[in-house]
Amino acid sequence: MSAVTQTVERSGPVEDSWVMGRRTLEQVIANDRRRATQTGVWLAILLTAAAAGLTVLVIVFDRATQGVLGLPLLIVSLFLLLAAGATPLMTSKFHRARKRRWEQRQRECRELAAIANEINDPALGKLISFNFRLMDRFAAVAIDQARASYVACSAAAISALLVLLVGATTAMVIDDAAGQITAGAVTAVGAALGSATPLIMTHGWPGSIVEFSQVVGPLTDPRAHGGDPADAFHLVLPHIPGFGLSGPTHETGWEHRRVAAAFGSLMESLGYRRYGTQGGDWGSVISRELGRTRPDEVIGVHLNLLPGAHATTEPTAAELVALDPGERGRLLASWARTREWLRDRQGYADIQSTRPQTLAYGLTDSPVGQLAWIAEKFTEWADPRSGPIDRDHLLTNVMLYWLTGTAGSSARIYYERAHAAYWGGPPEPSGAPTALAVFPRDNFIPMRHIAERTNNIVRWTEYERGGHFAALEQPSALVSDIREFFRSLRSAA
């Protein structure tokens, strides 16, 4: 054994330096491991807390502010998701660089060891070999730390995403209870509530909230339109799920009863304990259903169409004899209009009740097709004596269907009703105070004695002009009728 080797093996200072070096290296490794663990833990906590806080904001404050916070929260959410996804990638990149650095040190140690072997110096070779083992251990630990940090960061990102997913799912469940009604699909207008009467107005097909553009001002601010401030309303104007700004529905079962239940949940979530309902077309069915199923909440139901109140079969001699001459002639006229409807105008409803998806491809693909499908109804169902429907109103209404891609989902409400278990049965009776504004050129001629079989009719008003789209054709008459009906209910209360 050479003197150099003996010195290396037996020299106390050299051995102490090795021990000190090993201890120092182990201390560095322990510190790095602790810092990596702390970093991963804090990253997980921060990302999870941020995701949870964002979820709370989305669910609570966005709903409370009716969509005002929607865009800012969406931006924050996207930023959080990008940060969560980028963090493990950046951390992994950092540790890969660190790994490459220690691999370079390993290669240098191997080269020194090879040189020591060439010069045949066992002491130097042993020293280099020891240094190589320490560096190898350090590099292995660094690699393990890179993996652990990547896993920790990935776990943090996944936990944040899971929290967001849970929050989004919760929001979807809440929205489902409220009828898939997003903030942009509900318009609430009016002054501070005070004595104003909350009123939910529901459109039909092929309409939208555009129909109400001429009645919103007089109903919400009667003073500015020459009316009594006591007749003010606080309006809620939702799009039916599957229509317009509500966007396409993504599940079956959205018929009018489910929509009514959703709108009831909507009004409840908006804080309205007592409110009125108003509607025509599908809006009349939904408004009536709200009054029927929530009598403790709905103070009154105002309609400008009442499905099922017209003659659905040819009147028998016994039916005609029981009526006075005026009602007898009206019943015959009602049956004549029903026959005309079944013969010449029922086709669109049959298609939408049986093949809405097939129809949807053509309407969604062609704006001209969508325009023709809807404009035809505005032409045929309106009273020409009311004057033509404003072109801008018509085009805006059509664009709400075409731009949102809701031709199929809006048509599907016909299909869902036609395939519901209750379809074909008699209407469920409603005890809610109900007013009907009858416009002469609507699609059907209602009969009061038929309507009163299943409805609590407290007001029946017939007008000289107007058709299916009363809010656009005869806005002043409709506003006046709504005011007088709810005024009478306030007086009675």
Short mmCIF file of C-alpha atoms in Angstrom, two decimals:
data_model
loop_
_atom_site.label_atom_id
_atom_site.label_comp_id
_atom_site.label_asym_id
_atom_site.label_seq_id
_atom_site.Cartn_x
_atom_site.Cartn_y
_atom_site.Cartn_z
CA MET A 1 0.00 0.00 0.00
CA SER A 2 1.49 3.28 -1.04
CA ALA A 3 2.19 6.12 1.28
CA VAL A 4 -0.38 8.25 -0.49
CA THR A 5 -3.01 5.56 0.00
CA GLN A 6 -2.15 5.16 3.63
CA THR A 7 -2.35 8.88 4.10
CA VAL A 8 -5.74 9.00 2.41
CA GLU A 9 -7.12 6.08 4.42
CA ARG A 10 -5.62 6.92 7.81
CA SER A 11 -5.30 10.67 7.85
CA GLY A 12 -7.78 12.07 10.33
CA PRO A 13 -8.27 15.47 8.66
CA VAL A 14 -9.06 13.82 5.31
CA GLU A 15 -11.56 11.43 6.88
CA ASP A 16 -13.12 14.32 8.80
CA SER A 17 -13.46 16.28 5.59
CA TRP A 18 -15.26 13.35 3.98
CA VAL A 19 -17.62 13.07 6.95
CA MET A 20 -18.21 16.81 6.96
CA GLY A 21 -18.80 16.78 3.22
CA ARG A 22 -21.30 13.92 3.53
CA ARG A 23 -23.11 15.65 6.40
CA THR A 24 -23.19 18.92 4.49
CA LEU A 25 -24.52 17.16 1.42
CA GLU A 26 -27.19 15.34 3.43
CA GLN A 27 -28.18 18.61 5.08
CA VAL A 28 -28.49 20.28 1.69
CA ILE A 29 -30.57 17.35 0.43
CA ALA A 30 -32.84 17.51 3.49
CA ASN A 31 -33.29 21.26 3.12
CA ASP A 32 -34.11 20.93 -0.57
CA ARG A 33 -36.60 18.16 0.16
CA ARG A 34 -38.26 20.28 2.85
CA ARG A 35 -38.45 23.31 0.60
CA ALA A 36 -39.87 21.26 -2.26
CA THR A 37 -42.49 19.73 0.05
CA GLN A 38 -43.44 23.12 1.48
CA THR A 39 -43.65 24.61 -1.99
CA GLY A 40 -45.93 21.82 -3.22
CA VAL A 41 -48.15 22.02 -0.14
CA TRP A 42 -48.51 25.79 -0.27
CA LEU A 43 -49.11 25.67 -3.99
CA ALA A 44 -51.86 23.11 -3.48
CA ILE A 45 -53.43 25.20 -0.71
CA LEU A 46 -53.30 28.44 -2.70
CA LEU A 47 -54.67 26.96 -5.90
CA THR A 48 -57.40 25.08 -4.07
CA ALA A 49 -58.37 28.14 -2.01
CA ALA A 50 -58.42 30.31 -5.12
CA ALA A 51 -60.55 27.77 -6.97
CA ALA A 52 -62.93 27.42 -4.03
CA GLY A 53 -63.21 31.18 -3.64
CA LEU A 54 -63.84 31.60 -7.33
CA THR A 55 -66.52 28.91 -7.20
CA VAL A 56 -68.27 30.72 -4.37
CA LEU A 57 -68.15 33.97 -6.33
CA VAL A 58 -69.52 32.34 -9.45
CA ILE A 59 -72.37 30.60 -7.65
CA VAL A 60 -73.35 33.36 -5.23
CA PHE A 61 -72.37 36.81 -6.44
CA ASP A 62 -72.81 36.27 -10.15
CA ARG A 63 -76.38 35.09 -9.59
CA ALA A 64 -77.04 37.97 -7.19
CA THR A 65 -75.75 40.58 -9.64
CA GLN A 66 -77.60 39.00 -12.60
CA GLY A 67 -74.46 38.39 -14.64
CA VAL A 68 -72.54 41.61 -13.91
CA LEU A 69 -69.62 39.60 -12.49
CA GLY A 70 -69.81 36.90 -15.13
CA LEU A 71 -67.07 38.12 -17.49
CA PRO A 72 -64.55 39.15 -14.78
CA LEU A 73 -65.01 35.83 -13.00
CA LEU A 74 -64.60 33.98 -16.29
CA ILE A 75 -61.30 35.80 -16.90
CA VAL A 76 -60.09 34.98 -13.37
CA SER A 77 -61.15 31.37 -13.84
CA LEU A 78 -59.24 31.07 -17.10
CA PHE A 79 -56.17 32.67 -15.49
CA LEU A 80 -56.35 30.24 -12.59
CA LEU A 81 -56.66 27.27 -14.92
CA LEU A 82 -53.70 28.47 -16.99
CA ALA A 83 -51.62 28.96 -13.83
CA ALA A 84 -52.62 25.55 -12.51
CA GLY A 85 -51.67 23.93 -15.79
CA ALA A 86 -48.43 25.91 -16.27
CA THR A 87 -47.07 25.45 -12.74
CA PRO A 88 -46.18 21.74 -12.96
CA LEU A 89 -44.77 22.28 -16.43
CA MET A 90 -42.53 25.12 -15.27
CA THR A 91 -41.49 23.22 -12.14
CA SER A 92 -40.73 20.15 -14.20
CA LYS A 93 -38.67 22.26 -16.61
CA PHE A 94 -36.69 23.73 -13.69
CA HIS A 95 -35.92 20.33 -12.20
CA ARG A 96 -35.02 18.91 -15.59
CA ALA A 97 -32.41 21.67 -15.88
CA ARG A 98 -31.22 20.84 -12.38
CA LYS A 99 -31.04 17.18 -13.29
CA ARG A 100 -28.98 17.97 -16.38
CA ARG A 101 -26.59 20.02 -14.24
CA TRP A 102 -25.94 17.15 -11.81
CA GLU A 103 -25.65 14.65 -14.65
CA GLN A 104 -22.91 16.91 -16.04
CA ARG A 105 -21.15 16.78 -12.65
CA GLN A 106 -21.43 12.98 -12.72
CA ARG A 107 -19.83 12.86 -16.13
CA GLU A 108 -17.00 15.06 -14.87
CA CYS A 109 -16.46 12.71 -11.91
CA ARG A 110 -16.33 9.72 -14.24
CA GLU A 111 -13.77 11.50 -16.41
CA LEU A 112 -11.62 12.27 -13.33
CA ALA A 113 -11.94 8.66 -12.21
CA ALA A 114 -10.79 7.50 -15.64
CA ILE A 115 -7.77 9.85 -15.44
CA ALA A 116 -6.96 8.52 -11.94
CA ASN A 117 -7.03 4.96 -13.23
CA GLU A 118 -4.77 5.88 -16.11
CA ILE A 119 -2.12 7.38 -13.82
CA ASN A 120 -2.60 4.41 -11.47
CA ASP A 121 -3.08 6.46 -8.30
CA PRO A 122 -5.39 4.43 -6.05
CA ALA A 123 -5.70 7.19 -3.43
CA LEU A 124 -6.82 9.75 -5.96
CA GLY A 125 -9.12 7.21 -7.55
CA LYS A 126 -10.65 6.38 -4.18
CA LEU A 127 -11.19 10.03 -3.41
CA ILE A 128 -12.75 10.66 -6.79
CA SER A 129 -14.83 7.50 -6.47
CA PHE A 130 -16.16 8.68 -3.12
CA ASN A 131 -16.93 12.08 -4.59
CA PHE A 132 -18.63 10.32 -7.49
CA ARG A 133 -20.85 8.30 -5.13
CA LEU A 134 -21.81 11.47 -3.27
CA MET A 135 -22.61 13.26 -6.50
CA ASP A 136 -24.50 10.22 -7.77
CA ARG A 137 -26.56 10.23 -4.59
CA PHE A 138 -27.16 13.95 -4.86
CA ALA A 139 -28.23 13.60 -8.50
CA ALA A 140 -30.57 10.72 -7.66
CA VAL A 141 -32.17 12.74 -4.89
CA ALA A 142 -32.48 15.74 -7.20
CA ILE A 143 -34.22 13.53 -9.74
CA ASP A 144 -36.54 12.20 -7.02
CA GLN A 145 -37.26 15.77 -5.94
CA ALA A 146 -38.09 16.72 -9.50
CA ARG A 147 -40.54 13.85 -9.69
CA ALA A 148 -42.00 14.62 -6.26
CA SER A 149 -42.35 18.31 -7.09
CA TYR A 150 -43.98 17.49 -10.41
CA VAL A 151 -46.40 15.14 -8.66
CA ALA A 152 -47.11 17.72 -5.96
CA CYS A 153 -47.71 20.47 -8.49
CA SER A 154 -49.82 18.17 -10.63
CA ALA A 155 -51.84 17.15 -7.58
CA ALA A 156 -52.32 20.81 -6.69
CA ALA A 157 -53.48 21.61 -10.19
CA ILE A 158 -55.77 18.59 -10.27
CA SER A 159 -57.23 19.49 -6.87
CA ALA A 160 -57.90 23.03 -8.08
CA LEU A 161 -59.53 21.71 -11.22
CA LEU A 162 -61.60 19.27 -9.18
CA VAL A 163 -62.81 22.06 -6.94
CA LEU A 164 -63.73 24.09 -9.98
CA LEU A 165 -65.44 21.05 -11.48
CA VAL A 166 -67.43 20.46 -8.30
CA GLY A 167 -68.33 24.13 -8.18
CA ALA A 168 -69.34 24.14 -11.82
CA THR A 169 -71.38 20.99 -11.30
CA THR A 170 -73.07 22.57 -8.31
CA ALA A 171 -73.80 25.67 -10.35
CA MET A 172 -75.20 23.48 -13.11
CA VAL A 173 -77.46 21.69 -10.62
CA ILE A 174 -78.65 25.05 -9.31
CA ASP A 175 -79.16 26.28 -12.85
CA ASP A 176 -81.01 23.10 -13.69
CA ALA A 177 -83.33 23.76 -10.77
CA ALA A 178 -83.77 27.26 -12.13
CA GLY A 179 -84.37 25.94 -15.62
CA GLN A 180 -80.97 26.23 -17.28
CA ILE A 181 -81.57 29.96 -17.10
CA THR A 182 -78.26 31.76 -17.40
CA ALA A 183 -77.77 35.36 -16.34
CA GLY A 184 -77.89 36.56 -19.93
CA ALA A 185 -81.18 34.72 -20.49
CA VAL A 186 -83.05 36.70 -17.84
CA THR A 187 -83.79 40.39 -18.08
CA ALA A 188 -85.05 42.17 -14.97
CA VAL A 189 -86.19 45.75 -15.37
CA GLY A 190 -87.91 48.25 -13.14
CA ALA A 191 -87.33 50.74 -10.41
CA ALA A 192 -86.66 49.78 -6.81
CA LEU A 193 -89.35 47.35 -5.78
CA GLY A 194 -91.18 49.42 -3.15
CA SER A 195 -94.84 48.99 -4.03
CA ALA A 196 -94.09 47.77 -7.57
CA THR A 197 -95.65 44.42 -8.41
CA PRO A 198 -93.19 41.71 -9.51
CA LEU A 199 -94.33 40.27 -12.83
CA ILE A 200 -92.74 37.51 -14.87
CA MET A 201 -93.65 37.80 -18.56
CA THR A 202 -93.04 34.77 -20.75
CA HIS A 203 -92.84 34.75 -24.53
CA GLY A 204 -93.80 31.91 -26.85
CA TRP A 205 -92.75 30.45 -30.18
CA PRO A 206 -91.65 31.94 -32.55
CA GLY A 207 -91.27 34.94 -30.26
CA SER A 208 -88.77 36.15 -27.69
CA ILE A 209 -88.40 38.92 -25.16
CA VAL A 210 -88.16 41.27 -28.16
CA GLU A 211 -91.96 41.09 -28.21
CA PHE A 212 -92.05 43.02 -24.93
CA SER A 213 -89.87 45.92 -26.02
CA GLN A 214 -92.83 48.30 -26.39
CA VAL A 215 -94.53 47.42 -23.09
CA VAL A 216 -91.51 47.42 -20.78
CA GLY A 217 -91.37 51.20 -20.40
CA PRO A 218 -95.08 51.78 -19.63
CA LEU A 219 -95.21 48.85 -17.21
CA THR A 220 -92.06 49.69 -15.26
CA ASP A 221 -92.34 53.48 -15.30
CA PRO A 222 -96.01 54.43 -15.67
CA ARG A 223 -95.43 58.00 -14.51
CA ALA A 224 -93.18 58.67 -17.51
CA HIS A 225 -95.89 57.29 -19.82
CA GLY A 226 -98.87 59.15 -18.39
CA GLY A 227 -99.95 56.45 -15.95
CA ASP A 228 -100.37 56.02 -12.22
CA PRO A 229 -97.09 55.26 -10.38
CA ALA A 230 -99.04 52.79 -8.24
CA ASP A 231 -99.36 50.59 -11.33
CA ALA A 232 -95.59 50.09 -11.62
CA PHE A 233 -94.23 46.60 -12.18
CA HIS A 234 -90.85 45.03 -11.65
CA LEU A 235 -90.48 42.82 -14.72
CA VAL A 236 -88.62 39.56 -15.09
CA LEU A 237 -88.32 38.55 -18.74
CA PRO A 238 -86.70 35.11 -19.11
CA HIS A 239 -86.04 33.21 -22.28
CA ILE A 240 -87.62 29.77 -22.18
CA PRO A 241 -84.90 27.09 -21.84
CA GLY A 242 -83.91 26.12 -25.36
CA PHE A 243 -84.90 29.53 -26.75
CA GLY A 244 -82.64 32.44 -27.64
CA LEU A 245 -80.29 33.59 -24.93
CA SER A 246 -81.03 30.54 -22.77
CA GLY A 247 -79.11 28.59 -25.39
CA PRO A 248 -79.82 25.07 -26.65
CA THR A 249 -80.97 22.54 -24.08
CA HIS A 250 -78.79 19.45 -23.78
CA GLU A 251 -81.25 16.98 -22.30
CA THR A 252 -84.77 15.83 -22.93
CA GLY A 253 -87.86 16.60 -20.90
CA TRP A 254 -88.09 20.38 -21.26
CA GLU A 255 -91.85 20.66 -21.72
CA HIS A 256 -93.99 23.44 -20.28
CA ARG A 257 -94.49 21.92 -16.83
CA ARG A 258 -90.78 21.61 -16.26
CA VAL A 259 -90.24 25.13 -17.58
CA ALA A 260 -92.90 26.45 -15.19
CA ALA A 261 -91.19 24.70 -12.27
CA ALA A 262 -87.88 26.22 -13.35
CA PHE A 263 -89.36 29.69 -13.58
CA GLY A 264 -90.87 29.25 -10.13
CA SER A 265 -87.41 28.40 -8.81
CA LEU A 266 -86.04 31.41 -10.68
CA MET A 267 -88.47 33.81 -9.01
CA GLU A 268 -87.74 32.23 -5.66
CA SER A 269 -83.99 32.63 -6.17
CA LEU A 270 -84.53 36.27 -7.12
CA GLY A 271 -86.25 36.82 -3.79
CA TYR A 272 -89.86 37.28 -4.96
CA ARG A 273 -92.33 35.80 -2.50
CA ARG A 274 -95.44 37.06 -4.30
CA TYR A 275 -95.64 37.90 -7.98
CA GLY A 276 -97.86 37.86 -11.05
CA THR A 277 -97.45 36.02 -14.33
CA GLN A 278 -98.24 37.04 -17.89
CA GLY A 279 -97.90 35.39 -21.26
CA GLY A 280 -99.22 34.37 -24.64
CA ASP A 281 -98.61 31.31 -26.80
CA TRP A 282 -96.24 29.02 -24.82
CA GLY A 283 -95.97 31.83 -22.32
CA SER A 284 -99.66 31.45 -21.55
CA VAL A 285 -99.31 27.72 -20.84
CA ILE A 286 -96.27 28.30 -18.64
CA SER A 287 -97.84 31.28 -16.83
CA ARG A 288 -101.02 29.32 -16.14
CA GLU A 289 -99.00 26.36 -14.87
CA LEU A 290 -97.12 28.65 -12.48
CA GLY A 291 -100.40 29.88 -11.07
CA ARG A 292 -101.80 26.37 -10.83
CA THR A 293 -98.81 24.85 -9.04
CA ARG A 294 -97.80 27.82 -6.87
CA PRO A 295 -101.05 29.40 -5.67
CA ASP A 296 -99.40 30.78 -2.53
CA GLU A 297 -96.87 32.70 -4.59
CA VAL A 298 -98.74 33.76 -7.74
CA ILE A 299 -101.18 36.59 -7.04
CA GLY A 300 -102.71 36.50 -10.50
CA VAL A 301 -102.31 35.13 -14.03
CA HIS A 302 -102.79 37.45 -17.01
CA LEU A 303 -103.02 35.82 -20.43
CA ASN A 304 -103.57 36.93 -23.99
CA LEU A 305 -104.19 33.36 -25.13
CA LEU A 306 -105.69 30.41 -23.27
CA PRO A 307 -105.04 27.06 -24.99
CA GLY A 308 -107.91 24.63 -24.77
CA ALA A 309 -110.55 27.34 -24.32
CA HIS A 310 -111.63 27.15 -27.97
CA ALA A 311 -113.89 24.63 -29.68
CA THR A 312 -111.80 21.52 -30.32
CA THR A 313 -114.62 19.43 -31.81
CA GLU A 314 -117.71 20.24 -33.82
CA PRO A 315 -120.43 21.53 -31.44
CA THR A 316 -123.35 19.20 -30.92
CA ALA A 317 -126.97 20.28 -31.11
CA ALA A 318 -127.26 19.89 -27.34
CA GLU A 319 -124.30 22.21 -26.78
CA LEU A 320 -125.71 24.85 -29.11
CA VAL A 321 -129.19 24.79 -27.59
CA ALA A 322 -127.78 25.42 -24.13
CA LEU A 323 -126.18 28.70 -25.24
CA ASP A 324 -127.68 32.09 -25.90
CA PRO A 325 -127.67 33.22 -29.54
CA GLY A 326 -124.51 35.31 -29.17
CA GLU A 327 -122.50 32.51 -27.58
CA ARG A 328 -123.94 30.02 -30.06
CA GLY A 329 -122.65 32.01 -33.01
CA ARG A 330 -119.28 32.50 -31.29
CA LEU A 331 -118.94 28.75 -30.66
CA LEU A 332 -119.62 28.01 -34.31
CA ALA A 333 -117.07 30.64 -35.33
CA SER A 334 -114.59 29.13 -32.89
CA TRP A 335 -115.01 25.70 -34.46
CA ALA A 336 -114.68 27.15 -37.98
CA ARG A 337 -111.36 28.80 -37.05
CA THR A 338 -110.13 25.60 -35.42
CA ARG A 339 -110.94 23.65 -38.61
CA GLU A 340 -109.10 26.24 -40.70
CA TRP A 341 -106.12 25.93 -38.37
CA LEU A 342 -106.05 22.13 -38.58
CA ARG A 343 -106.41 22.22 -42.35
CA ASP A 344 -104.00 25.00 -43.32
CA ARG A 345 -101.76 26.07 -40.42
CA GLN A 346 -101.09 23.09 -38.18
CA GLY A 347 -98.24 21.71 -40.29
CA TYR A 348 -95.38 23.51 -38.51
CA ALA A 349 -96.56 22.19 -35.12
CA ASP A 350 -96.83 18.63 -36.45
CA ILE A 351 -93.26 18.78 -37.76
CA GLN A 352 -91.91 20.26 -34.54
CA SER A 353 -93.86 17.69 -32.50
CA THR A 354 -92.42 14.74 -34.43
CA ARG A 355 -89.17 15.66 -36.22
CA PRO A 356 -87.71 18.81 -34.62
CA GLN A 357 -84.10 17.70 -35.07
CA THR A 358 -84.47 17.07 -38.80
CA LEU A 359 -85.97 20.52 -39.20
CA ALA A 360 -83.20 22.05 -37.08
CA TYR A 361 -80.43 21.21 -39.56
CA GLY A 362 -81.99 23.27 -42.32
CA LEU A 363 -82.93 26.21 -40.12
CA THR A 364 -79.56 26.35 -38.37
CA ASP A 365 -77.67 26.06 -41.64
CA SER A 366 -79.62 28.78 -43.43
CA PRO A 367 -80.46 32.20 -41.98
CA VAL A 368 -82.87 32.68 -44.87
CA GLY A 369 -84.60 29.44 -43.95
CA GLN A 370 -84.83 30.52 -40.31
CA LEU A 371 -86.21 33.91 -41.36
CA ALA A 372 -88.83 32.35 -43.64
CA TRP A 373 -89.91 29.82 -41.00
CA ILE A 374 -90.54 32.59 -38.44
CA ALA A 375 -91.59 35.52 -40.64
CA GLU A 376 -94.40 33.43 -42.12
CA LYS A 377 -95.95 33.07 -38.65
CA PHE A 378 -95.68 36.79 -37.92
CA THR A 379 -97.41 37.46 -41.22
CA GLU A 380 -100.22 34.94 -40.80
CA TRP A 381 -100.88 35.27 -37.07
CA ALA A 382 -100.91 39.06 -36.78
CA ASP A 383 -103.91 41.30 -37.40
CA PRO A 384 -103.21 43.37 -40.54
CA ARG A 385 -105.40 46.11 -39.08
CA SER A 386 -102.74 46.63 -36.41
CA GLY A 387 -100.25 47.58 -39.08
CA PRO A 388 -97.15 45.63 -40.14
CA ILE A 389 -94.77 44.24 -37.53
CA ASP A 390 -91.73 46.51 -37.32
CA ARG A 391 -88.97 45.06 -39.50
CA ASP A 392 -86.23 45.68 -36.91
CA HIS A 393 -88.25 43.90 -34.23
CA LEU A 394 -88.81 40.95 -36.56
CA LEU A 395 -85.16 40.68 -37.63
CA THR A 396 -83.92 41.00 -34.04
CA ASN A 397 -86.29 38.25 -32.99
CA VAL A 398 -85.13 35.96 -35.80
CA MET A 399 -81.46 36.64 -35.04
CA LEU A 400 -81.99 35.56 -31.43
CA TYR A 401 -82.88 32.13 -32.78
CA TRP A 402 -80.28 31.86 -35.51
CA LEU A 403 -77.22 33.28 -33.75
CA THR A 404 -77.82 31.13 -30.67
CA GLY A 405 -78.48 27.97 -32.70
CA THR A 406 -81.78 27.31 -30.92
CA ALA A 407 -83.98 26.43 -33.89
CA GLY A 408 -84.00 22.76 -32.86
CA SER A 409 -84.17 23.13 -29.08
CA SER A 410 -86.98 25.69 -29.27
CA ALA A 411 -88.96 23.44 -31.63
CA ARG A 412 -88.38 20.51 -29.29
CA ILE A 413 -90.76 21.94 -26.68
CA TYR A 414 -93.55 20.80 -29.05
CA TYR A 415 -92.03 17.31 -29.20
CA GLU A 416 -91.62 17.08 -25.43
CA ARG A 417 -95.24 18.07 -24.81
CA ALA A 418 -96.55 15.65 -27.46
CA HIS A 419 -94.60 12.80 -25.86
CA ALA A 420 -95.33 13.66 -22.22
CA ALA A 421 -97.39 11.21 -20.19
CA TYR A 422 -100.09 13.78 -19.51
CA TRP A 423 -100.59 14.78 -23.15
CA GLY A 424 -104.10 14.11 -24.42
CA GLY A 425 -105.68 14.26 -20.99
CA PRO A 426 -107.96 17.02 -19.69
CA PRO A 427 -106.26 20.16 -18.36
CA GLU A 428 -105.60 20.31 -14.64
CA PRO A 429 -107.87 22.88 -12.96
CA SER A 430 -106.29 26.12 -11.78
CA GLY A 431 -107.61 28.18 -8.89
CA ALA A 432 -105.37 31.20 -9.51
CA PRO A 433 -107.21 34.44 -10.38
CA THR A 434 -106.97 34.60 -14.16
CA ALA A 435 -107.55 37.39 -16.67
CA LEU A 436 -107.80 36.84 -20.42
CA ALA A 437 -107.32 39.61 -22.94
CA VAL A 438 -108.98 38.37 -26.14
CA PHE A 439 -107.63 39.74 -29.42
CA PRO A 440 -109.89 38.94 -32.40
CA ARG A 441 -107.33 37.72 -34.93
CA ASP A 442 -105.49 35.32 -32.65
CA ASN A 443 -105.15 31.74 -33.81
CA PHE A 444 -108.19 30.53 -31.87
CA ILE A 445 -111.44 32.02 -30.60
CA PRO A 446 -111.78 31.26 -26.88
CA MET A 447 -115.11 30.50 -25.24
CA ARG A 448 -115.64 31.72 -21.71
CA HIS A 449 -117.89 28.86 -20.66
CA ILE A 450 -115.18 26.42 -21.76
CA ALA A 451 -112.41 28.41 -20.08
CA GLU A 452 -114.30 28.56 -16.78
CA ARG A 453 -114.45 24.77 -16.55
CA THR A 454 -110.81 24.59 -15.48
CA ASN A 455 -109.83 28.22 -14.78
CA ASN A 456 -110.79 30.85 -12.22
CA ILE A 457 -111.67 33.57 -14.72
CA VAL A 458 -112.09 36.91 -12.94
CA ARG A 459 -111.56 39.20 -15.94
CA TRP A 460 -112.47 38.68 -19.61
CA THR A 461 -111.83 41.55 -22.02
CA GLU A 462 -112.37 41.47 -25.77
CA TYR A 463 -110.64 43.95 -28.07
CA GLU A 464 -111.50 45.11 -31.57
CA ARG A 465 -108.05 44.70 -33.06
CA GLY A 466 -104.99 42.61 -32.52
CA GLY A 467 -103.71 39.13 -33.18
CA HIS A 468 -101.29 36.61 -31.75
CA PHE A 469 -98.48 39.05 -30.96
CA ALA A 470 -100.43 41.42 -28.75
CA ALA A 471 -97.40 43.08 -27.12
CA LEU A 472 -96.13 44.13 -30.57
CA GLU A 473 -99.47 44.77 -32.27
CA GLN A 474 -101.50 46.42 -29.52
CA PRO A 475 -99.03 47.36 -26.77
CA SER A 476 -101.21 50.11 -25.26
CA ALA A 477 -104.23 47.82 -24.96
CA LEU A 478 -102.18 45.05 -23.42
CA VAL A 479 -100.49 47.40 -20.93
CA SER A 480 -103.85 48.85 -19.92
CA ASP A 481 -105.35 45.39 -19.43
CA ILE A 482 -102.44 44.19 -17.30
CA ARG A 483 -102.56 47.32 -15.14
CA GLU A 484 -106.30 47.09 -14.56
CA PHE A 485 -106.19 43.40 -13.70
CA PHE A 486 -103.47 43.65 -11.08
CA ARG A 487 -104.93 46.90 -9.76
CA SER A 488 -108.17 45.04 -9.09
CA LEU A 489 -106.25 42.32 -7.26
CA ARG A 490 -104.50 44.92 -5.09
CA SER A 491 -107.82 46.55 -4.29
CA ALA A 492 -109.36 43.21 -3.38
CA ALA A 493 -106.40 42.39 -1.14
#
